[in-house]
mmCIF file of C-alpha atoms in Angstrom:
data_model
loop_
_atom_site.group_PDB
_atom_site.id
_atom_site.type_symbol
_atom_site.label_atom_id
_atom_site.label_comp_id
_atom_site.label_asym_id
_atom_site.label_seq_id
_atom_site.Cartn_x
_atom_site.Cartn_y
_atom_site.Cartn_z
ATOM 1 C CA MET A 1 0.000 0.000 0.000
ATOM 2 C CA GLY A 2 2.815 2.359 0.809
ATOM 3 C CA ILE A 3 4.548 1.493 -2.485
ATOM 4 C CA LEU A 4 1.414 2.477 -4.384
ATOM 5 C CA PHE A 5 1.310 5.895 -2.780
ATOM 6 C CA GLN A 6 4.986 6.426 -3.506
ATOM 7 C CA CYS A 7 4.520 5.497 -7.190
ATOM 8 C CA ARG A 8 1.545 7.853 -7.411
ATOM 9 C CA ASP A 9 3.503 10.747 -5.904
ATOM 10 C CA ALA A 10 6.400 10.119 -8.272
ATOM 11 C CA VAL A 11 3.997 10.078 -11.243
ATOM 12 C CA ASP A 12 2.428 13.377 -10.089
ATOM 13 C CA VAL A 13 5.823 15.010 -9.799
ATOM 14 C CA PHE A 14 6.845 13.793 -13.278
ATOM 15 C CA ARG A 15 3.499 14.890 -14.704
ATOM 16 C CA LYS A 16 3.917 18.346 -13.167
ATOM 17 C CA LYS A 17 7.365 18.682 -14.719
ATOM 18 C CA GLU A 18 6.022 17.704 -18.115
ATOM 19 C CA TYR A 19 3.151 20.136 -17.759
ATOM 20 C CA ASP A 20 5.453 23.005 -16.811
ATOM 21 C CA ALA A 21 7.738 22.155 -19.736
ATOM 22 C CA ALA A 22 4.800 22.086 -22.146
ATOM 23 C CA VAL A 23 3.531 25.475 -20.819
ATOM 24 C CA LYS A 24 7.002 26.969 -21.190
ATOM 25 C CA ILE A 25 7.315 25.665 -24.775
ATOM 26 C CA GLN A 26 3.855 26.938 -25.686
ATOM 27 C CA SER A 27 4.477 30.383 -24.157
ATOM 28 C CA TRP A 28 7.779 30.694 -26.015
ATOM 29 C CA PHE A 29 6.156 29.628 -29.298
ATOM 30 C CA ARG A 30 3.213 31.927 -28.891
ATOM 31 C CA GLY A 31 5.511 34.780 -27.912
ATOM 32 C CA CYS A 32 7.597 34.254 -31.032
ATOM 33 C CA ARG A 33 4.490 34.139 -33.172
ATOM 34 C CA ILE A 34 3.018 37.354 -31.640
ATOM 35 C CA ARG A 35 6.365 39.156 -31.957
ATOM 36 C CA ALA A 36 6.609 38.110 -35.570
ATOM 37 C CA TYR A 37 3.080 39.380 -36.207
ATOM 38 C CA LEU A 38 3.880 42.671 -34.503
ATOM 39 C CA ARG A 39 7.030 43.027 -36.626
ATOM 40 C CA TYR A 40 4.899 42.406 -39.673
ATOM 41 C CA LEU A 41 2.398 45.083 -38.567
ATOM 42 C CA HIS A 42 5.252 47.517 -37.921
ATOM 43 C CA ARG A 43 6.640 46.931 -41.397
ATOM 44 C CA VAL A 44 3.200 47.369 -42.967
ATOM 45 C CA ALA A 45 2.558 50.591 -40.959
ATOM 46 C CA THR A 46 5.990 51.907 -41.959
ATOM 47 C CA VAL A 47 5.214 51.221 -45.615
ATOM 48 C CA ILE A 48 1.849 52.994 -45.352
ATOM 49 C CA GLN A 49 3.377 55.979 -43.582
ATOM 50 C CA LYS A 50 6.177 56.114 -46.115
ATOM 51 C CA CYS A 51 3.724 56.111 -49.019
ATOM 52 C CA TRP A 52 1.466 58.753 -47.428
ATOM 53 C CA ARG A 53 4.342 61.019 -46.442
ATOM 54 C CA GLY A 54 5.795 60.678 -49.900
ATOM 55 C CA TYR A 55 2.440 61.654 -51.396
ATOM 56 C CA LEU A 56 2.225 64.719 -49.121
ATOM 57 C CA GLY A 57 5.822 65.693 -49.922
ATOM 58 C CA ARG A 58 5.166 65.447 -53.659
ATOM 59 C CA GLN A 59 2.034 67.599 -53.321
ATOM 60 C CA HIS A 60 3.944 70.224 -51.328
ATOM 61 C CA TYR A 61 6.773 70.134 -53.828
ATOM 62 C CA GLN A 62 4.365 70.588 -56.727
ATOM 63 C CA LEU A 63 2.820 73.607 -54.917
ATOM 64 C CA ILE A 64 6.268 75.142 -54.362
ATOM 65 C CA VAL A 65 7.123 74.527 -58.026
ATOM 66 C CA LYS A 66 3.895 76.241 -59.137
ATOM 67 C CA LEU A 67 4.585 79.260 -56.902
ATOM 68 C CA GLU A 68 8.126 79.522 -58.172
ATOM 69 C CA PHE A 69 6.881 79.240 -61.746
ATOM 70 C CA CYS A 70 4.319 82.015 -61.200
ATOM 71 C CA THR A 71 6.983 84.190 -59.557
ATOM 72 C CA MET A 72 9.411 83.651 -62.432
ATOM 73 C CA LYS A 73 6.653 84.376 -64.942
ATOM 74 C CA MET A 74 5.646 87.625 -63.169
ATOM 75 C CA ASN A 75 9.280 88.692 -62.951
ATOM 76 C CA LEU A 76 9.629 88.039 -66.661
ATOM 77 C CA TYR A 77 6.466 89.986 -67.436
ATOM 78 C CA ASN A 78 7.606 92.886 -65.267
ATOM 79 C CA ALA A 79 11.004 92.932 -66.927
ATOM 80 C CA MET A 80 9.363 92.924 -70.357
ATOM 81 C CA ALA A 81 6.930 95.685 -69.320
ATOM 82 C CA VAL A 82 9.843 97.785 -68.006
ATOM 83 C CA ARG A 83 11.717 97.237 -71.263
ATOM 84 C CA ILE A 84 8.651 98.244 -73.340
ATOM 85 C CA GLN A 85 8.059 101.335 -71.178
ATOM 86 C CA LYS A 86 11.726 102.269 -71.457
ATOM 87 C CA ARG A 87 11.671 102.032 -75.248
ATOM 88 C CA TRP A 88 8.361 103.981 -75.517
ATOM 89 C CA ARG A 89 9.438 106.748 -73.117
ATOM 90 C CA GLY A 90 12.751 107.138 -74.882
ATOM 91 C CA TYR A 91 10.974 107.392 -78.239
ATOM 92 C CA ARG A 92 8.448 109.930 -76.876
ATOM 93 C CA ILE A 93 11.126 112.079 -75.230
ATOM 94 C CA ARG A 94 13.258 112.046 -78.362
ATOM 95 C CA LYS A 95 10.299 112.853 -80.629
ATOM 96 C CA TYR A 96 8.221 115.375 -78.648
ATOM 97 C CA CYS A 97 10.207 116.838 -75.760
ATOM 98 C CA PHE A 98 13.693 117.226 -77.231
ATOM 99 C CA ASN A 99 12.632 117.671 -80.843
ATOM 100 C CA TYR A 100 14.029 120.930 -82.209
ATOM 101 C CA PHE A 101 11.370 121.471 -84.865
ATOM 102 C CA TYR A 102 8.548 120.565 -82.472
ATOM 103 C CA LEU A 103 9.874 122.960 -79.825
ATOM 104 C CA LYS A 104 10.247 125.675 -82.456
ATOM 105 C CA GLU A 105 6.637 125.322 -83.570
ATOM 106 C CA TYR A 106 5.441 125.195 -79.962
ATOM 107 C CA LEU A 107 7.303 128.381 -79.017
ATOM 108 C CA LYS A 108 6.031 130.092 -82.160
ATOM 109 C CA ALA A 109 2.419 129.194 -81.263
ATOM 110 C CA VAL A 110 2.956 130.416 -77.697
ATOM 111 C CA SER A 111 4.383 133.743 -78.903
ATOM 112 C CA GLU A 112 1.460 134.250 -81.308
ATOM 113 C CA THR A 113 -1.033 133.512 -78.531
ATOM 114 C CA ASN A 114 0.777 135.921 -76.207
ATOM 115 C CA ASP A 115 0.711 138.658 -78.867
ATOM 116 C CA ALA A 116 -3.021 138.175 -79.409
ATOM 117 C CA ILE A 117 -3.732 138.267 -75.672
ATOM 118 C CA ARG A 118 -1.505 141.328 -75.229
ATOM 119 C CA GLU A 119 -3.332 143.167 -78.034
ATOM 120 C CA ALA A 120 -6.712 142.272 -76.495
ATOM 121 C CA LEU A 121 -5.558 143.493 -73.077
ATOM 122 C CA GLU A 122 -4.217 146.737 -74.546
ATOM 123 C CA GLU A 123 -7.525 147.339 -76.338
ATOM 124 C CA PHE A 124 -9.417 146.616 -73.104
ATOM 125 C CA ALA A 125 -7.138 148.996 -71.133
ATOM 126 C CA GLU A 126 -7.643 151.739 -73.763
ATOM 127 C CA MET A 127 -11.411 151.190 -73.660
ATOM 128 C CA LYS A 128 -11.436 151.430 -69.837
ATOM 129 C CA GLU A 129 -9.297 154.570 -69.988
ATOM 130 C CA ARG A 130 -11.686 156.142 -72.506
ATOM 131 C CA GLU A 131 -14.652 155.243 -70.314
ATOM 132 C CA GLU A 132 -12.964 156.752 -67.243
ATOM 133 C CA LYS A 133 -12.131 159.930 -69.162
ATOM 134 C CA LYS A 134 -15.689 160.104 -70.416
ATOM 135 C CA ALA A 135 -17.029 159.631 -66.855
ATOM 136 C CA ASP A 136 -14.643 162.341 -65.596
ATOM 137 C CA LEU A 137 -15.808 164.712 -68.347
ATOM 138 C CA GLU A 138 -19.444 163.978 -67.500
ATOM 139 C CA ARG A 139 -18.791 164.666 -63.818
ATOM 140 C CA GLU A 140 -16.981 167.905 -64.673
ATOM 141 C CA GLU A 141 -19.833 168.910 -66.977
ATOM 142 C CA LYS A 142 -22.415 168.202 -64.258
ATOM 143 C CA LYS A 143 -20.341 170.175 -61.785
ATOM 144 C CA ARG A 144 -20.138 173.132 -64.208
ATOM 145 C CA ASP A 145 -23.889 172.960 -64.860
ATOM 146 C CA TYR A 146 -24.594 172.952 -61.145
ATOM 147 C CA GLN A 147 -22.202 175.873 -60.666
ATOM 148 C CA ALA A 148 -23.931 177.723 -63.513
ATOM 149 C CA ARG A 149 -27.342 177.129 -61.909
ATOM 150 C CA LYS A 150 -26.032 178.454 -58.612
ATOM 151 C CA MET A 151 -24.497 181.550 -60.274
ATOM 152 C CA HIS A 152 -27.491 182.194 -62.522
ATOM 153 C CA TYR A 153 -28.075 185.518 -60.749
ATOM 154 C CA LEU A 154 -24.816 186.780 -62.368
ATOM 155 C CA LEU A 155 -26.439 186.583 -65.809
ATOM 156 C CA SER A 156 -26.200 189.900 -67.680
ATOM 157 C CA THR A 157 -29.382 191.800 -68.627
ATOM 158 C CA LYS A 158 -30.170 194.819 -70.752
ATOM 159 C CA GLN A 159 -29.959 197.122 -67.756
ATOM 160 C CA ILE A 160 -27.003 195.517 -65.883
ATOM 161 C CA PRO A 161 -24.192 193.716 -67.694
ATOM 162 C CA GLY A 162 -22.865 190.583 -65.978
ATOM 163 C CA ILE A 163 -19.351 190.041 -64.682
ATOM 164 C CA TYR A 164 -18.664 187.570 -67.508
ATOM 165 C CA ASN A 165 -20.004 189.941 -70.240
ATOM 166 C CA SER A 166 -17.241 192.533 -70.354
ATOM 167 C CA PRO A 167 -17.762 195.387 -72.854
ATOM 168 C CA PHE A 168 -14.070 195.272 -73.650
ATOM 169 C CA ARG A 169 -14.307 191.811 -75.210
ATOM 170 C CA LYS A 170 -15.453 191.125 -78.730
ATOM 171 C CA ASP A 171 -17.037 187.777 -77.928
ATOM 172 C CA PRO A 172 -18.872 186.890 -74.695
ATOM 173 C CA ASP A 173 -17.237 184.636 -72.122
ATOM 174 C CA PRO A 174 -18.070 180.866 -72.286
ATOM 175 C CA TRP A 175 -19.511 181.109 -68.772
ATOM 176 C CA GLU A 176 -21.939 183.752 -70.045
ATOM 177 C CA LEU A 177 -23.238 181.329 -72.657
ATOM 178 C CA ARG A 178 -23.510 178.566 -70.027
ATOM 179 C CA LEU A 179 -25.434 180.882 -67.681
ATOM 180 C CA GLN A 180 -27.873 181.669 -70.484
ATOM 181 C CA LYS A 181 -28.558 177.953 -71.075
ATOM 182 C CA ALA A 182 -28.814 176.971 -67.377
ATOM 183 C CA LYS A 183 -31.916 177.301 -65.219
ATOM 184 C CA PRO A 184 -31.811 179.026 -61.831
ATOM 185 C CA LEU A 185 -31.404 176.788 -58.782
ATOM 186 C CA ILE A 186 -34.349 177.118 -56.383
ATOM 187 C CA SER A 187 -33.798 175.927 -52.809
ATOM 188 C CA GLN A 188 -36.682 173.880 -51.402
ATOM 189 C CA ARG A 189 -37.630 174.178 -47.773
ATOM 190 C CA PRO A 190 -37.431 170.927 -45.814
ATOM 191 C CA LYS A 191 -40.696 169.330 -44.707
ATOM 192 C CA VAL A 192 -41.308 168.136 -41.144
ATOM 193 C CA LYS A 193 -41.451 164.350 -41.175
ATOM 194 C CA GLN A 194 -43.658 162.457 -38.756
ATOM 195 C CA LYS A 195 -43.286 158.824 -37.792
ATOM 196 C CA ARG A 196 -45.941 156.415 -38.937
ATOM 197 C CA GLY A 197 -48.259 155.070 -36.304
ATOM 198 C CA VAL A 198 -47.667 158.047 -33.943
ATOM 199 C CA ASN A 199 -50.674 160.279 -33.340
ATOM 200 C CA ILE A 200 -49.827 163.373 -31.335
ATOM 201 C CA SER A 201 -53.492 164.093 -30.631
ATOM 202 C CA ASN A 202 -53.795 160.720 -28.866
ATOM 203 C CA ARG A 203 -50.706 161.498 -26.826
ATOM 204 C CA LEU A 204 -52.051 164.892 -25.759
ATOM 205 C CA ALA A 205 -55.602 163.656 -25.099
ATOM 206 C CA CYS A 206 -56.605 163.724 -21.395
ATOM 207 C CA THR A 207 -58.276 160.520 -20.259
ATOM 208 C CA SER A 208 -58.662 161.204 -16.502
ATOM 209 C CA ALA A 209 -58.929 164.038 -14.006
ATOM 210 C CA ARG A 210 -55.360 163.531 -12.777
ATOM 211 C CA SER A 211 -53.772 163.573 -16.238
ATOM 212 C CA LEU A 212 -52.094 166.574 -17.828
ATOM 213 C CA PRO A 213 -54.322 169.453 -19.019
ATOM 214 C CA GLN A 214 -55.472 169.407 -22.612
ATOM 215 C CA SER A 215 -53.636 171.602 -25.079
ATOM 216 C CA GLU A 216 -53.985 172.025 -28.797
ATOM 217 C CA ILE A 217 -51.201 171.048 -31.173
ATOM 218 C CA LEU A 218 -49.287 174.006 -32.478
ATOM 219 C CA PRO A 219 -48.715 174.108 -36.223
ATOM 220 C CA PRO A 220 -45.162 173.234 -37.324
ATOM 221 C CA ILE A 221 -42.821 176.163 -37.709
ATOM 222 C CA ASP A 222 -42.055 176.645 -41.407
ATOM 223 C CA ARG A 223 -38.388 177.261 -41.134
ATOM 224 C CA LYS A 224 -35.118 175.502 -41.794
ATOM 225 C CA GLN A 225 -34.133 172.870 -39.257
ATOM 226 C CA CYS A 226 -31.441 173.992 -36.836
ATOM 227 C CA GLN A 227 -28.050 172.403 -37.194
ATOM 228 C CA GLY A 228 -27.013 170.292 -34.257
ATOM 229 C CA PRO A 229 -27.877 167.065 -32.379
ATOM 230 C CA PHE A 230 -31.590 167.918 -31.977
ATOM 231 C CA ARG A 231 -34.252 165.193 -31.862
ATOM 232 C CA ASP A 232 -37.497 165.075 -33.756
ATOM 233 C CA ILE A 233 -40.494 166.730 -32.085
ATOM 234 C CA THR A 234 -42.705 163.669 -32.517
ATOM 235 C CA GLU A 235 -40.179 161.465 -30.693
ATOM 236 C CA VAL A 236 -39.928 164.021 -27.846
ATOM 237 C CA LEU A 237 -43.722 164.218 -27.485
ATOM 238 C CA GLU A 238 -44.008 160.417 -27.613
ATOM 239 C CA GLN A 239 -41.590 160.050 -24.695
ATOM 240 C CA ARG A 240 -43.050 162.970 -22.711
ATOM 241 C CA TYR A 241 -46.741 162.063 -22.836
ATOM 242 C CA LYS A 242 -46.775 158.331 -22.183
ATOM 243 C CA PRO A 243 -50.101 156.699 -21.249
ATOM 244 C CA LEU A 244 -50.533 155.498 -17.678
ATOM 245 C CA GLU A 245 -49.937 151.782 -17.361
ATOM 246 C CA PRO A 246 -51.338 149.987 -14.283
ATOM 247 C CA THR A 247 -48.702 148.239 -12.169
ATOM 248 C CA LEU A 248 -48.944 144.737 -10.786
ATOM 249 C CA TRP A 249 -50.666 145.943 -7.576
ATOM 250 C CA MET A 250 -53.407 147.854 -9.412
ATOM 251 C CA ALA A 251 -53.897 145.262 -12.165
ATOM 252 C CA GLU A 252 -54.692 142.413 -9.726
ATOM 253 C CA PRO A 253 -57.551 142.366 -7.187
ATOM 254 C CA ILE A 254 -56.959 142.700 -3.447
ATOM 255 C CA ASN A 255 -58.012 139.148 -2.605
ATOM 256 C CA GLU A 256 -55.801 137.542 -5.243
ATOM 257 C CA LEU A 257 -54.150 135.258 -2.656
ATOM 258 C CA LYS A 258 -57.501 133.989 -1.379
ATOM 259 C CA MET A 259 -58.749 133.329 -4.901
ATOM 260 C CA ALA A 260 -55.544 131.444 -5.746
ATOM 261 C CA ARG A 261 -55.988 129.262 -2.661
ATOM 262 C CA GLU A 262 -59.586 128.470 -3.630
ATOM 263 C CA GLU A 263 -58.507 127.533 -7.132
ATOM 264 C CA LEU A 264 -55.712 125.320 -5.786
ATOM 265 C CA ARG A 265 -58.172 123.661 -3.374
ATOM 266 C CA LYS A 266 -60.531 122.890 -6.262
ATOM 267 C CA GLN A 267 -57.747 121.368 -8.354
ATOM 268 C CA GLU A 268 -56.561 119.176 -5.455
ATOM 269 C CA TRP A 269 -60.126 118.045 -4.797
ATOM 270 C CA MET A 270 -60.327 116.937 -8.448
ATOM 271 C CA ARG A 271 -57.081 114.952 -7.966
ATOM 272 C CA ASN A 272 -58.231 113.271 -4.737
ATOM 273 C CA ILE A 273 -56.129 110.322 -3.560
ATOM 274 C CA ASN A 274 -57.575 107.572 -1.312
ATOM 275 C CA ASP A 275 -54.918 105.773 0.708
ATOM 276 C CA ASN A 276 -56.871 103.350 2.873
ATOM 277 C CA MET A 277 -55.226 100.304 4.396
ATOM 278 C CA PHE A 278 -55.182 97.382 1.965
ATOM 279 C CA LEU A 279 -56.739 94.224 3.339
ATOM 280 C CA PRO A 280 -55.480 91.032 1.635
ATOM 281 C CA PHE A 281 -58.189 88.724 0.309
ATOM 282 C CA SER A 282 -56.073 85.585 0.021
ATOM 283 C CA SER A 283 -53.864 83.593 2.363
ATOM 284 C CA TYR A 284 -50.903 83.990 0.023
ATOM 285 C CA HIS A 285 -50.559 87.747 0.757
ATOM 286 C CA LYS A 286 -51.445 87.678 4.457
ATOM 287 C CA ASN A 287 -47.809 87.840 5.624
ATOM 288 C CA LYS A 288 -46.881 90.801 3.389
ATOM 289 C CA LYS A 289 -46.660 94.201 5.036
ATOM 290 C CA TYR A 290 -48.541 97.068 3.427
ATOM 291 C CA ILE A 291 -46.410 100.185 2.750
ATOM 292 C CA PRO A 292 -48.578 103.347 2.724
ATOM 293 C CA LEU A 293 -47.807 106.531 0.790
ATOM 294 C CA MET A 294 -45.154 108.922 2.057
ATOM 295 C CA HIS A 295 -47.413 111.958 2.542
ATOM 296 C CA SER A 296 -50.015 109.854 4.408
ATOM 297 C CA SER A 297 -47.517 108.067 6.692
ATOM 298 C CA SER A 298 -45.728 111.152 8.067
ATOM 299 C CA LYS A 299 -45.457 111.864 11.792
ATOM 300 C CA TYR A 300 -47.940 114.711 11.500
ATOM 301 C CA GLY A 301 -50.697 112.320 10.462
ATOM 302 C CA PRO A 302 -52.571 111.888 7.174
ATOM 303 C CA ASN A 303 -54.334 114.835 5.519
ATOM 304 C CA SER A 304 -58.053 114.522 4.837
ATOM 305 C CA TYR A 305 -58.227 115.652 1.237
ATOM 306 C CA GLY A 306 -61.271 117.683 0.229
ATOM 307 C CA SER A 307 -62.103 118.936 3.727
ATOM 308 C CA GLN A 308 -58.763 120.114 5.168
ATOM 309 C CA HIS A 309 -55.499 121.273 3.606
ATOM 310 C CA PHE A 310 -52.225 122.521 4.967
ATOM 311 C CA ARG A 311 -52.787 125.923 3.264
ATOM 312 C CA ASP A 312 -56.265 126.357 4.738
ATOM 313 C CA GLU A 313 -56.946 129.013 7.366
ATOM 314 C CA ASN A 314 -57.322 127.664 10.865
ATOM 315 C CA PRO A 315 -59.044 130.250 13.117
ATOM 316 C CA LYS A 316 -58.250 128.170 16.214
ATOM 317 C CA LYS A 317 -54.557 128.905 15.840
ATOM 318 C CA TRP A 318 -54.985 132.682 15.403
ATOM 319 C CA ILE A 319 -53.432 134.929 18.017
ATOM 320 C CA CYS A 320 -56.267 137.451 17.816
ATOM 321 C CA ASP A 321 -59.900 137.151 16.812
ATOM 322 C CA LYS A 322 -59.428 138.656 13.362
ATOM 323 C CA ASP A 323 -57.291 137.647 10.412
ATOM 324 C CA PHE A 324 -54.629 139.926 9.000
ATOM 325 C CA GLN A 325 -55.926 142.443 6.437
ATOM 326 C CA THR A 326 -53.878 144.099 3.709
ATOM 327 C CA VAL A 327 -53.661 147.879 4.074
ATOM 328 C CA LEU A 328 -53.801 149.689 0.747
ATOM 329 C CA PRO A 329 -51.737 152.899 0.418
ATOM 330 C CA SER A 330 -53.199 156.132 -0.842
ATOM 331 C CA PHE A 331 -53.076 157.023 -4.511
ATOM 332 C CA ASP A 332 -50.399 159.705 -4.069
ATOM 333 C CA LEU A 333 -48.047 157.400 -2.202
ATOM 334 C CA PHE A 334 -48.746 154.630 -4.662
ATOM 335 C CA SER A 335 -47.959 156.892 -7.642
ATOM 336 C CA LYS A 336 -44.733 157.985 -5.941
ATOM 337 C CA TYR A 337 -43.574 154.578 -4.752
ATOM 338 C CA GLY A 338 -45.323 152.417 -7.355
ATOM 339 C CA LYS A 339 -42.351 150.222 -8.103
ATOM 340 C CA LEU A 340 -41.749 149.472 -4.417
ATOM 341 C CA TYR A 341 -45.342 148.365 -3.823
ATOM 342 C CA SER A 342 -45.401 146.333 -7.030
ATOM 343 C CA LYS A 343 -42.353 144.415 -5.824
ATOM 344 C CA ALA A 344 -43.971 143.922 -2.418
ATOM 345 C CA GLY A 345 -47.094 142.572 -4.132
ATOM 346 C CA GLN A 346 -45.010 140.067 -6.066
ATOM 347 C CA ILE A 347 -43.331 138.866 -2.839
ATOM 348 C CA ILE A 348 -46.666 138.475 -1.074
#
């Protein structure tokens, strides 16, 4: 029995050795096969990459060749264009700019044009000079005619010979002939001008018992106006007799302040504002606090619009039994200090 167990243990040990050897052989074989397959894949990938990179390189090279070809072509075209321009400019300069016969004809045409323009300008200057001389002669003739009209009283008559008609001369003086042709100069008296829209009778009319006394308008003096810085009579009368204009105190009634308060009270009554406390009608708004208006939540308490206003008169707060009354000044003091009282009325 013991020998059987020993043989079985020896067989198991030998079988384990064989199994380990077989596993080692299989792992080595499979490793060699996988490494060979990987080397094959590496070679195939290298071939693919080589072909693709070669294709990309050829495409890039073709693009560079095309760009270089276009650059060379443009350089050639530019060089040819420069050569053509050089030949054409040289031909044009030699033919038109530095051509002796062409320059001679050009200068001849310019000189002829200058001569024609100079002749036209000389004719224009002569014409202007003739016109100026003619205007000067006309002015001198008008001046002589005016002088002859002024000295027409020196004309000789049958009873009295003139100063220009000397008996010792055979022919009369030219001024004598001019005096005979001229008419005497009559001086016209100036008329008194009145401004439009100004009626002196309205200015002098008395409209009240305290105005200036009525006086009739004197007829204008028919004489020559005095020399000097004198103003027109209508302007003087217009400034002297101005109509009375009511000031601010007289134009407005006495109780203007009270009337303004009543009008303001009516307008505020039309714009009545009701600021009652808002009561929520749903449970969603019951925790929200109501914020009243500013003028109704002041420390002085809300104002009851329509019945009481902060500008209203409160007889309970008066010091005396009567309200203050405005004292009107007399008419004489008002006429003397009208501006002062008008300013006081504006302040009140």
